[in-house]
PDB file of C-alpha atoms in Angstrom:
ATOM      1  CA  MET A   1      -3.510  48.800 -31.831  1.00  0.00           C
ATOM      2  CA  PHE A   2      -2.716  50.424 -35.133  1.00  0.00           C
ATOM      3  CA  SER A   3      -1.742  54.015 -35.400  1.00  0.00           C
ATOM      4  CA  PHE A   4      -4.035  56.119 -37.573  1.00  0.00           C
ATOM      5  CA  SER A   5      -1.482  56.512 -40.350  1.00  0.00           C
ATOM      6  CA  GLN A   6      -0.900  52.725 -40.510  1.00  0.00           C
ATOM      7  CA  LEU A   7      -4.620  52.040 -40.625  1.00  0.00           C
ATOM      8  CA  LYS A   8      -5.192  54.701 -43.294  1.00  0.00           C
ATOM      9  CA  GLY A   9      -2.404  53.189 -45.406  1.00  0.00           C
ATOM     10  CA  GLN A  10      -3.916  49.692 -45.142  1.00  0.00           C
ATOM     11  CA  VAL A  11      -7.400  50.955 -46.032  1.00  0.00           C
ATOM     12  CA  GLU A  12      -6.095  52.806 -49.078  1.00  0.00           C
ATOM     13  CA  ALA A  13      -4.115  49.713 -50.146  1.00  0.00           C
ATOM     14  CA  THR A  14      -7.217  47.534 -50.032  1.00  0.00           C
ATOM     15  CA  GLY A  15      -9.323  50.054 -51.939  1.00  0.00           C
ATOM     16  CA  LEU A  16     -12.258  49.880 -49.529  1.00  0.00           C
ATOM     17  CA  LYS A  17     -14.893  52.657 -49.328  1.00  0.00           C
ATOM     18  CA  GLY A  18     -17.592  53.728 -46.794  1.00  0.00           C
ATOM     19  CA  LYS A  19     -19.097  50.886 -44.736  1.00  0.00           C
ATOM     20  CA  GLU A  20     -16.423  48.468 -45.901  1.00  0.00           C
ATOM     21  CA  VAL A  21     -13.764  50.618 -44.216  1.00  0.00           C
ATOM     22  CA  GLU A  22     -15.755  50.595 -40.977  1.00  0.00           C
ATOM     23  CA  CYS A  23     -16.077  46.788 -41.097  1.00  0.00           C
ATOM     24  CA  TYR A  24     -12.371  46.449 -41.852  1.00  0.00           C
ATOM     25  CA  VAL A  25     -11.432  48.662 -38.877  1.00  0.00           C
ATOM     26  CA  MET A  26     -13.762  46.660 -36.558  1.00  0.00           C
ATOM     27  CA  GLN A  27     -12.241  43.425 -37.825  1.00  0.00           C
ATOM     28  CA  GLN A  28      -8.691  44.673 -37.171  1.00  0.00           C
ATOM     29  CA  GLN A  29      -9.637  45.887 -33.691  1.00  0.00           C
ATOM     30  CA  THR A  30     -11.200  42.502 -32.894  1.00  0.00           C
ATOM     31  CA  TYR A  31      -8.093  40.741 -34.165  1.00  0.00           C
ATOM     32  CA  LYS A  32      -5.799  42.864 -31.975  1.00  0.00           C
ATOM     33  CA  ARG A  33      -8.098  42.455 -28.954  1.00  0.00           C
ATOM     34  CA  ASP A  34      -8.039  38.670 -29.410  1.00  0.00           C
ATOM     35  CA  GLU A  35      -4.239  38.710 -29.609  1.00  0.00           C
ATOM     36  CA  ARG A  36      -4.002  40.632 -26.339  1.00  0.00           C
ATOM     37  CA  LEU A  37      -6.503  38.273 -24.708  1.00  0.00           C
ATOM     38  CA  MET A  38      -4.500  35.239 -25.838  1.00  0.00           C
ATOM     39  CA  LYS A  39      -1.302  36.743 -24.425  1.00  0.00           C
ATOM     40  CA  ARG A  40      -2.996  37.433 -21.078  1.00  0.00           C
ATOM     41  CA  ASN A  41      -4.393  33.911 -20.961  1.00  0.00           C
ATOM     42  CA  LYS A  42      -0.960  32.436 -21.705  1.00  0.00           C
ATOM     43  CA  LYS A  43       0.540  34.467 -18.876  1.00  0.00           C
ATOM     44  CA  ARG A  44      -2.225  33.323 -16.530  1.00  0.00           C
ATOM     45  CA  LYS A  45      -1.747  29.699 -17.520  1.00  0.00           C
ATOM     46  CA  ARG A  46       2.003  29.964 -16.972  1.00  0.00           C
ATOM     47  CA  GLY A  47       1.342  31.569 -13.599  1.00  0.00           C
ATOM     48  CA  LEU A  48      -1.176  28.897 -12.627  1.00  0.00           C
ATOM     49  CA  LYS A  49       1.154  26.181 -13.835  1.00  0.00           C
ATOM     50  CA  SER A  50       3.997  27.522 -11.721  1.00  0.00           C
ATOM     51  CA  LEU A  51       1.624  27.836  -8.748  1.00  0.00           C
ATOM     52  CA  ASN A  52       0.477  24.246  -9.247  1.00  0.00           C
ATOM     53  CA  GLU A  53       4.070  23.057  -9.525  1.00  0.00           C
ATOM     54  CA  SER A  54       5.084  24.906  -6.387  1.00  0.00           C
ATOM     55  CA  GLU A  55       2.017  23.534  -4.576  1.00  0.00           C
ATOM     56  CA  LYS A  56       2.917  20.011  -5.708  1.00  0.00           C
ATOM     57  CA  GLN A  57       6.487  20.572  -4.527  1.00  0.00           C
ATOM     58  CA  ARG A  58       5.248  21.795  -1.134  1.00  0.00           C
ATOM     59  CA  ARG A  59       2.958  18.774  -0.806  1.00  0.00           C
ATOM     60  CA  LEU A  60       5.789  16.422  -1.742  1.00  0.00           C
ATOM     61  CA  GLU A  61       8.123  18.031   0.800  1.00  0.00           C
ATOM     62  CA  SER A  62       5.379  17.924   3.418  1.00  0.00           C
ATOM     63  CA  ALA A  63       4.774  14.236   2.720  1.00  0.00           C
ATOM     64  CA  LYS A  64       8.509  13.518   2.995  1.00  0.00           C
ATOM     65  CA  LEU A  65       8.712  15.372   6.303  1.00  0.00           C
ATOM     66  CA  GLU A  66       5.660  13.518   7.588  1.00  0.00           C
ATOM     67  CA  GLU A  67       7.171  10.189   6.584  1.00  0.00           C
ATOM     68  CA  GLU A  68      10.484  11.107   8.244  1.00  0.00           C
ATOM     69  CA  LYS A  69       8.597  12.032  11.423  1.00  0.00           C
ATOM     70  CA  GLU A  70       6.733   8.732  11.249  1.00  0.00           C
ATOM     71  CA  ILE A  71       9.991   6.824  10.812  1.00  0.00           C
ATOM     72  CA  GLU A  72      11.637   8.686  13.679  1.00  0.00           C
ATOM     73  CA  LEU A  73       8.619   8.110  15.909  1.00  0.00           C
ATOM     74  CA  ALA A  74       8.602   4.432  14.979  1.00  0.00           C
ATOM     75  CA  ARG A  75      12.335   4.217  15.673  1.00  0.00           C
ATOM     76  CA  ILE A  76      11.917   5.874  19.076  1.00  0.00           C
ATOM     77  CA  SER A  77       8.936   3.756  20.029  1.00  0.00           C
ATOM     78  CA  ALA A  78      10.676   0.630  18.752  1.00  0.00           C
ATOM     79  CA  SER A  79      13.761   1.273  20.854  1.00  0.00           C
ATOM     80  CA  ALA A  80      11.658   2.130  23.907  1.00  0.00           C
ATOM     81  CA  LYS A  81       9.439  -0.907  23.550  1.00  0.00           C
ATOM     82  CA  SER A  82      12.184  -3.290  22.475  1.00  0.00           C
ATOM     83  CA  SER A  83      13.967  -3.057  25.797  1.00  0.00           C
ATOM     84  CA  SER A  84      10.793  -3.647  27.813  1.00  0.00           C
ATOM     85  CA  HIS A  85       8.729  -5.880  25.546  1.00  0.00           C
ATOM     86  CA  ILE A  86       9.563  -7.548  22.283  1.00  0.00           C
ATOM     87  CA  SER A  87       6.647  -9.260  20.639  1.00  0.00           C
ATOM     88  CA  GLY A  88       7.254 -12.788  19.427  1.00  0.00           C
ATOM     89  CA  ASP A  89       5.785 -12.007  16.017  1.00  0.00           C
ATOM     90  CA  PRO A  90       7.218  -9.218  13.833  1.00  0.00           C
ATOM     91  CA  ARG A  91       3.795  -8.609  12.275  1.00  0.00           C
ATOM     92  CA  ILE A  92       2.364  -7.792  15.692  1.00  0.00           C
ATOM     93  CA  PHE A  93       5.437  -5.674  16.477  1.00  0.00           C
ATOM     94  CA  ILE A  94       4.836  -3.608  13.321  1.00  0.00           C
ATOM     95  CA  LYS A  95       1.050  -3.462  13.762  1.00  0.00           C
ATOM     96  CA  GLU A  96       1.409  -2.180  17.340  1.00  0.00           C
ATOM     97  CA  ARG A  97       3.262   0.845  15.996  1.00  0.00           C
ATOM     98  CA  GLY A  98       0.568   1.762  13.450  1.00  0.00           C
ATOM     99  CA  VAL A  99       2.806   1.757  10.390  1.00  0.00           C
ATOM    100  CA  PHE A 100       1.245   2.468   7.006  1.00  0.00           C
ATOM    101  CA  SER A 101       4.223   2.696   4.647  1.00  0.00           C
ATOM    102  CA  LEU A 102       6.139  -0.283   3.336  1.00  0.00           C
ATOM    103  CA  GLU A 103       9.542   1.330   3.917  1.00  0.00           C
ATOM    104  CA  THR A 104       8.725   2.047   7.548  1.00  0.00           C
ATOM    105  CA  ALA A 105       7.412  -1.487   8.023  1.00  0.00           C
ATOM    106  CA  ALA A 106      10.623  -2.926   6.561  1.00  0.00           C
ATOM    107  CA  GLU A 107      12.704  -0.720   8.828  1.00  0.00           C
ATOM    108  CA  LEU A 108      10.667  -1.784  11.861  1.00  0.00           C
ATOM    109  CA  ALA A 109      11.113  -5.419  10.876  1.00  0.00           C
ATOM    110  CA  ASP A 110      14.874  -4.844  10.837  1.00  0.00           C
ATOM    111  CA  ASN A 111      14.589  -3.125  14.222  1.00  0.00           C
ATOM    112  CA  TRP A 112      12.601  -6.088  15.516  1.00  0.00           C
ATOM    113  CA  VAL A 113      15.297  -8.532  14.400  1.00  0.00           C
ATOM    114  CA  SER A 114      18.109  -6.462  15.876  1.00  0.00           C
ATOM    115  CA  ALA A 115      16.128  -5.930  19.087  1.00  0.00           C
ATOM    116  CA  ARG A 116      15.514  -9.665  19.387  1.00  0.00           C
ATOM    117  CA  ASN A 117      19.245 -10.262  18.946  1.00  0.00           C
ATOM    118  CA  ALA A 118      20.385  -7.405  21.191  1.00  0.00           C
ATOM    119  CA  TYR A 119      17.919  -7.922  24.027  1.00  0.00           C
ATOM    120  CA  PRO A 120      17.398 -11.573  24.926  1.00  0.00           C
ATOM    121  CA  ARG A 121      14.215 -12.393  26.759  1.00  0.00           C
ATOM    122  CA  THR A 122      14.331 -11.132  30.303  1.00  0.00           C
ATOM    123  CA  SER A 123      12.565 -11.771  33.535  1.00  0.00           C
ATOM    124  CA  SER A 124      12.445  -8.944  36.024  1.00  0.00           C
ATOM    125  CA  SER A 125      12.335  -8.607  39.750  1.00  0.00           C
ATOM    126  CA  HIS A 126      11.876  -5.608  41.998  1.00  0.00           C
ATOM    127  CA  ASP A 127      14.633  -5.187  44.586  1.00  0.00           C
ATOM    128  CA  LYS A 128      12.895  -4.179  47.827  1.00  0.00           C
ATOM    129  CA  LYS A 129      16.048  -2.748  49.423  1.00  0.00           C
ATOM    130  CA  THR A 130      17.151  -0.424  46.611  1.00  0.00           C
ATOM    131  CA  GLY A 131      13.784   0.124  44.935  1.00  0.00           C
ATOM    132  CA  ARG A 132      15.342  -0.695  41.568  1.00  0.00           C
ATOM    133  CA  LYS A 133      13.975  -3.076  39.051  1.00  0.00           C
ATOM    134  CA  GLU A 134      16.605  -5.559  37.955  1.00  0.00           C
ATOM    135  CA  HIS A 135      16.574  -7.852  34.954  1.00  0.00           C
ATOM    136  CA  ALA A 136      17.984 -11.324  34.705  1.00  0.00           C
ATOM    137  CA  THR A 137      18.694 -12.508  31.220  1.00  0.00           C
ATOM    138  CA  SER A 138      17.509 -15.956  30.260  1.00  0.00           C
ATOM    139  CA  GLU A 139      21.164 -16.880  29.603  1.00  0.00           C
ATOM    140  CA  ALA A 140      22.192 -15.881  33.122  1.00  0.00           C
ATOM    141  CA  ILE A 141      19.287 -17.824  34.592  1.00  0.00           C
ATOM    142  CA  SER A 142      20.088 -20.947  32.599  1.00  0.00           C
ATOM    143  CA  ARG A 143      23.816 -20.752  33.521  1.00  0.00           C
ATOM    144  CA  THR A 144      23.169 -20.487  37.252  1.00  0.00           C
ATOM    145  CA  SER A 145      20.080 -22.698  37.500  1.00  0.00           C
ATOM    146  CA  LYS A 146      20.811 -26.294  38.407  1.00  0.00           C
ATOM    147  CA  GLY A 147      17.480 -27.245  39.807  1.00  0.00           C
ATOM    148  CA  PRO A 148      14.598 -25.994  41.897  1.00  0.00           C
ATOM    149  CA  SER A 149      16.787 -25.095  44.890  1.00  0.00           C
ATOM    150  CA  SER A 150      19.431 -23.140  42.999  1.00  0.00           C
ATOM    151  CA  THR A 151      19.797 -19.382  43.273  1.00  0.00           C
ATOM    152  CA  VAL A 152      19.440 -16.940  40.422  1.00  0.00           C
ATOM    153  CA  ARG A 153      22.163 -14.395  39.792  1.00  0.00           C
ATOM    154  CA  TRP A 154      20.652 -11.001  38.872  1.00  0.00           C
ATOM    155  CA  VAL A 155      22.315  -8.862  36.233  1.00  0.00           C
ATOM    156  CA  SER A 156      21.600  -5.128  36.236  1.00  0.00           C
TER     157      SER A 156
END
């Protein structure tokens, strides 16, 4: 806002009298009020913009963490299931794990391939004496099998 001496100097410079001075003062006050309002609004917009940016950043970080959790869960479930059951079709393997992102699906497909290579198909038998479940790999069965009367060597 103008100081009185500044306002008086401006009024005298314009040569206004009576009601014209009053209108001029009102106009100047309105102008200054609008300037202050614009400054406040700019500050608010900057504040809202920074809040929106920080909210977007938090959401992005949250989404990344959620995706990492999903990947880790898929990795854990893939390793747990791959040793006991490996589906013959990678699409079923991925669908069983409820994957919704392409990156996770690609990673699970890689896990499926490595699991198929690392864990050949197995048949299992329960050992009544020890109470342990033992697995015989299909390779071990085929190497020791020579016919219907042959014995199967169990690999634990």
